[in-house]
Coordinates of C-alpha atoms in Angstrom, one line a residue:
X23 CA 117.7 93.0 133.8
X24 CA 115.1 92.8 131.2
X25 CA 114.4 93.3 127.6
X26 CA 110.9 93.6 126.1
X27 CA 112.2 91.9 123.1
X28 CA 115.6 90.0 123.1
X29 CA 115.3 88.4 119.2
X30 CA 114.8 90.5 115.8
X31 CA 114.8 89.9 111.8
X32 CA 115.7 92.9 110.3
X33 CA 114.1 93.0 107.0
X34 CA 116.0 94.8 104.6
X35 CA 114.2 97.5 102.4
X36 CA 111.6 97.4 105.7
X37 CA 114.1 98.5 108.1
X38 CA 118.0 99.3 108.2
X39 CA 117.9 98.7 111.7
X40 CA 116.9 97.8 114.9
X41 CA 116.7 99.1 118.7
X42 CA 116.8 97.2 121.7
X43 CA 116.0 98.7 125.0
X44 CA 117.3 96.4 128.0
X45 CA 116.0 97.3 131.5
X46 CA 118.3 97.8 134.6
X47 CA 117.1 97.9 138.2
X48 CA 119.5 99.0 141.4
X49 CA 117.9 96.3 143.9
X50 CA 120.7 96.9 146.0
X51 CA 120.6 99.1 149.2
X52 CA 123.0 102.0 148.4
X53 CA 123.8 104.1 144.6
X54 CA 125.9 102.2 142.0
X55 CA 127.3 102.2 139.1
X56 CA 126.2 99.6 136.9
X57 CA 128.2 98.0 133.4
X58 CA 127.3 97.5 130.3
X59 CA 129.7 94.7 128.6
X60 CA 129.4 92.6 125.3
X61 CA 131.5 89.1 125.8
X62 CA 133.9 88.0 123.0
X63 CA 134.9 90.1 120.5
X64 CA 133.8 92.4 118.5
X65 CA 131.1 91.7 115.7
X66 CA 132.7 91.7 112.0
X67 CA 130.5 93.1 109.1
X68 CA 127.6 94.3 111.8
X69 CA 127.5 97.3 112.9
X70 CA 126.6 97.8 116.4
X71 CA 125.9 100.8 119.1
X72 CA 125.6 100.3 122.4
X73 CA 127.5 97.6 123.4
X74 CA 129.2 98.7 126.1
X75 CA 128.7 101.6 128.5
X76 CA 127.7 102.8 132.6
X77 CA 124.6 103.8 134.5
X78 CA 124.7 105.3 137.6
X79 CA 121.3 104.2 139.5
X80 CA 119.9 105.1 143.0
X81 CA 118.2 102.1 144.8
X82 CA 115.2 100.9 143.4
X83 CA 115.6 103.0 140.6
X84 CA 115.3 102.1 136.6
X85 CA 117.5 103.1 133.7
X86 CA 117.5 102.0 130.3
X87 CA 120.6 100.8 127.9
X88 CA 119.5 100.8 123.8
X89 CA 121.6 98.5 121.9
X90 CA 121.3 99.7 118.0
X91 CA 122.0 96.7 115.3
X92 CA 122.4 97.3 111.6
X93 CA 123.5 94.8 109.1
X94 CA 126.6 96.1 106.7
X95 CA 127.0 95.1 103.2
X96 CA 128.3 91.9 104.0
X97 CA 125.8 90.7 105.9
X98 CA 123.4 87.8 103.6
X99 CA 120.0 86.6 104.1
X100 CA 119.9 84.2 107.1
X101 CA 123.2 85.1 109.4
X102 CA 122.5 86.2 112.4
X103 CA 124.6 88.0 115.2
X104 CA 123.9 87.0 118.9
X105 CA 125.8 89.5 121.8
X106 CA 126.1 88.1 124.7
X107 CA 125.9 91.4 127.6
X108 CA 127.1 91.1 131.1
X109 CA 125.3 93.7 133.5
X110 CA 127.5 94.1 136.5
X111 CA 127.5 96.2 139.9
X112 CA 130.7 98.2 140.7
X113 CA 129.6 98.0 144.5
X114 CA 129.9 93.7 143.9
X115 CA 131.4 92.9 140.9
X116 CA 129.9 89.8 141.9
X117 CA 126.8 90.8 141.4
X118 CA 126.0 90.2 137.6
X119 CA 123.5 89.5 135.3
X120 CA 123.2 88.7 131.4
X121 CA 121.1 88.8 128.4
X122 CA 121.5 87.7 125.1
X123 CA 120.4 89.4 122.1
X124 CA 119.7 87.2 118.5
X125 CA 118.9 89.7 115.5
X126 CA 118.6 87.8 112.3
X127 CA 118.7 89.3 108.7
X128 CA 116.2 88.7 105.8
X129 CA 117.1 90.2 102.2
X130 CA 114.2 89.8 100.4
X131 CA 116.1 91.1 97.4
X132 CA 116.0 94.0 94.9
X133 CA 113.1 96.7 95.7
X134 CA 112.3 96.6 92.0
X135 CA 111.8 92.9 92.0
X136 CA 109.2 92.7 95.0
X137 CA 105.8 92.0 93.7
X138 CA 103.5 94.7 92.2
X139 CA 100.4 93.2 92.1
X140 CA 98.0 97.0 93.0
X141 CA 97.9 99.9 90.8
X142 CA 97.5 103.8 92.3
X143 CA 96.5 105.9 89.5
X144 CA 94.8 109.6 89.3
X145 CA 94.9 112.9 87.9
X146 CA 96.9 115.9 89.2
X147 CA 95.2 119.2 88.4
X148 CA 95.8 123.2 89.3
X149 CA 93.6 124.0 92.0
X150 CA 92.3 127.2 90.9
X151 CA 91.6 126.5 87.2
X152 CA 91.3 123.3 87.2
X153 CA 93.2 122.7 84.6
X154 CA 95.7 119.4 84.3
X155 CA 99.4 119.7 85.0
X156 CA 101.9 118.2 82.7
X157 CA 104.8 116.5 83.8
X158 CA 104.2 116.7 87.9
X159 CA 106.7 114.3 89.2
X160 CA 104.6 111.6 91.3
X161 CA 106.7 109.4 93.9
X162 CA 105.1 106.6 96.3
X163 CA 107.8 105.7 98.9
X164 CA 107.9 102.9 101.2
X165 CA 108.7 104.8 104.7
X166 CA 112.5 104.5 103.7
X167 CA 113.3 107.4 102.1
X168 CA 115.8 105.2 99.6
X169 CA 113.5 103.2 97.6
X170 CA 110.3 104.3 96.0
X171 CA 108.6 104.1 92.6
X172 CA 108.0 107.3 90.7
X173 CA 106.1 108.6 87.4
X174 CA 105.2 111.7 85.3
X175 CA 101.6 113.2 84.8
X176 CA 100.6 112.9 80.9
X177 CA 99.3 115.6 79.3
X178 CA 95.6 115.2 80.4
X179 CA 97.4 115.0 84.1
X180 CA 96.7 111.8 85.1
X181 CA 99.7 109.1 86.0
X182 CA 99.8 105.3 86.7
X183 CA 102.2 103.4 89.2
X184 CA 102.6 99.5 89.2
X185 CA 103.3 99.2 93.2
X186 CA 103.3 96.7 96.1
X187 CA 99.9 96.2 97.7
X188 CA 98.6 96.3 101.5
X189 CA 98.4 93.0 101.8
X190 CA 101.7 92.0 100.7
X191 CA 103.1 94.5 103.5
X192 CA 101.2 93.6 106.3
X193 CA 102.3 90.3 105.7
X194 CA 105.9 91.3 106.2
X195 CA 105.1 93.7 109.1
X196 CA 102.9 90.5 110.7
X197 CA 105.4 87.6 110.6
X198 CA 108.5 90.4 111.3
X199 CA 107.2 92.6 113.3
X200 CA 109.4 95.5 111.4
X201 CA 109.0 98.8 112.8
X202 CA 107.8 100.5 109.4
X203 CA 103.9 100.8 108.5
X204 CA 102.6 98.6 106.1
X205 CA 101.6 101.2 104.1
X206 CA 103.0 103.7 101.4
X207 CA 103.8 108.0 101.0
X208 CA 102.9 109.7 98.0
X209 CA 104.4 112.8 97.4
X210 CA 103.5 115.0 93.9
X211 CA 105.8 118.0 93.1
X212 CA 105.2 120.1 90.4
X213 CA 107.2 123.7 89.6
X214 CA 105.5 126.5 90.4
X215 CA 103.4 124.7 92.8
X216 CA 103.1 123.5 96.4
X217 CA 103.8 119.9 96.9
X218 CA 101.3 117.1 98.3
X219 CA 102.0 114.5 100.9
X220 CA 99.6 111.9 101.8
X221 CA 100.5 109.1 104.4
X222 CA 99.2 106.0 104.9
X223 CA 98.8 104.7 101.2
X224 CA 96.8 101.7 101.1
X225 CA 96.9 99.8 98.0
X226 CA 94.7 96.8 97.8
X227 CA 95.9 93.3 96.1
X228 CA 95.1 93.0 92.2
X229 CA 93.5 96.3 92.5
X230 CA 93.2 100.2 92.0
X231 CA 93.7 102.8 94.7
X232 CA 92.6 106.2 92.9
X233 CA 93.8 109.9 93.5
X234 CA 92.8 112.9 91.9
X235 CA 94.7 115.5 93.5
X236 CA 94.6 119.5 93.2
X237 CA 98.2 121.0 93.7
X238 CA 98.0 125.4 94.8
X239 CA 100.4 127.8 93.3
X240 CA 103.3 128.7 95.5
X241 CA 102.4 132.1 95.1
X242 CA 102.1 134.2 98.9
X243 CA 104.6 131.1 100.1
X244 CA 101.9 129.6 101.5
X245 CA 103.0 125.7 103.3
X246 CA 102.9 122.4 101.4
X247 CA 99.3 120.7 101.2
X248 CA 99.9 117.7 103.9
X249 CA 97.8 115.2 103.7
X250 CA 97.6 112.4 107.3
X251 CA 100.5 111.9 108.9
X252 CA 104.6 111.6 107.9
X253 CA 105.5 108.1 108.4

């Protein structure tokens, strides 16, 4: 029994959860059916999948067990929740193994309070005239869906957003090793037009990242303009 990573910090904002994936081998002679138990009782204020279950395994063969951990309201920056999993054979019942999984939490507070020390600024214009477009909603997300920042284009089309900066991420993503990209997603809507996507937002400390961006008319429902890849 195996896991490729038995202790986690999930970052909140970064990630609302986390996934383990614990490795079983049969290395008996003959098919069993192998359990999946958590010792002691049942964790209060976390909120946990995969804690118990069965795999049926031939000799020799591998399955795989995912554990799913996600901190609930009352969970504060520091505790920590440790499961305790007995693996056992229903050939031998003697037969047993365990593993113990650690997942801490870190609340690095309000998404609004985290430091904005880059700017991304530009202009959105229509693609066939040219011309600026006034008041195009412009959002730049983290790769959670629930926090962003957000503006609207001035008259002249051109917007400015106070926002957290590459560095500052990969700093998080280094020492946490959260699942998310330490990067942003812009998305511009605007009515009457398609809407933009761009991945892998970049912002560099105590600077400017810069996009002009031309926006098509929805006109022959034609897809939206994505640019790299969803996060």
């Amino acid at each position: 029994v195996t896991c490729t990573e038995n202790s986690h910090t999930i970052v909140k904002l970064f990630e609302p959860n986390f996934k383990y994936i614990i490795t079983i081998t049969n290395t008996g002679d003959e098919p069993d059916l192998i359990s999946i138990a958590v010792q002691g009782e049942e964790p209060k204020e976390w909120l946990v999948l995969g804690a118990g279950g069965f795999i049926w395994l031939d000799p020799g063969e591998v399955g795989y067990h995912a554990v799913i951990v996600e901190p609930m309201s009352g969970v504060k920056d520091g505790d920590q929740l440790i499961l305790s999993f007995v693996i056992s054979s229903t050939n031998d019942p003697s037969k047993t193994a365990n593993i113990t999984l650690t997942t801490t939490f870190k609340d690095l507070g309000d998404f609004y309070a985290l430091p904005r020390g880059s700017m991304i600024q530009g202009k959105v214009y229509d693609k066939e005239t040219g011309k600026p477009i006034v008041n195009a909603e412009v959002k730049l997300y983290l790769w959670n869906p629930n926090w962003w920042d957000q503006t609207t284009t001035a008259e002249d089309g051109s917007f400015k957003i106070p926002c957290l900066s590459y560095e500052f991420m990969k700093e998080i993503h280094d020492k946490y090793n959260t699942r998310s990209p330490p990067s942003l997603y812009l998305e511009v809507h605007a009515e009457g037009y398609q809407s933009y996507y761009e991945a892998n937002i970049k912002p560099p400390e105590g600077g400017v990242l810069t996009r002009d961006i031309y926006l098509e008319k929805t006109a022959g429902g034609k897809p939206p303009v994505i640019m790299g890849e969803t996060p």
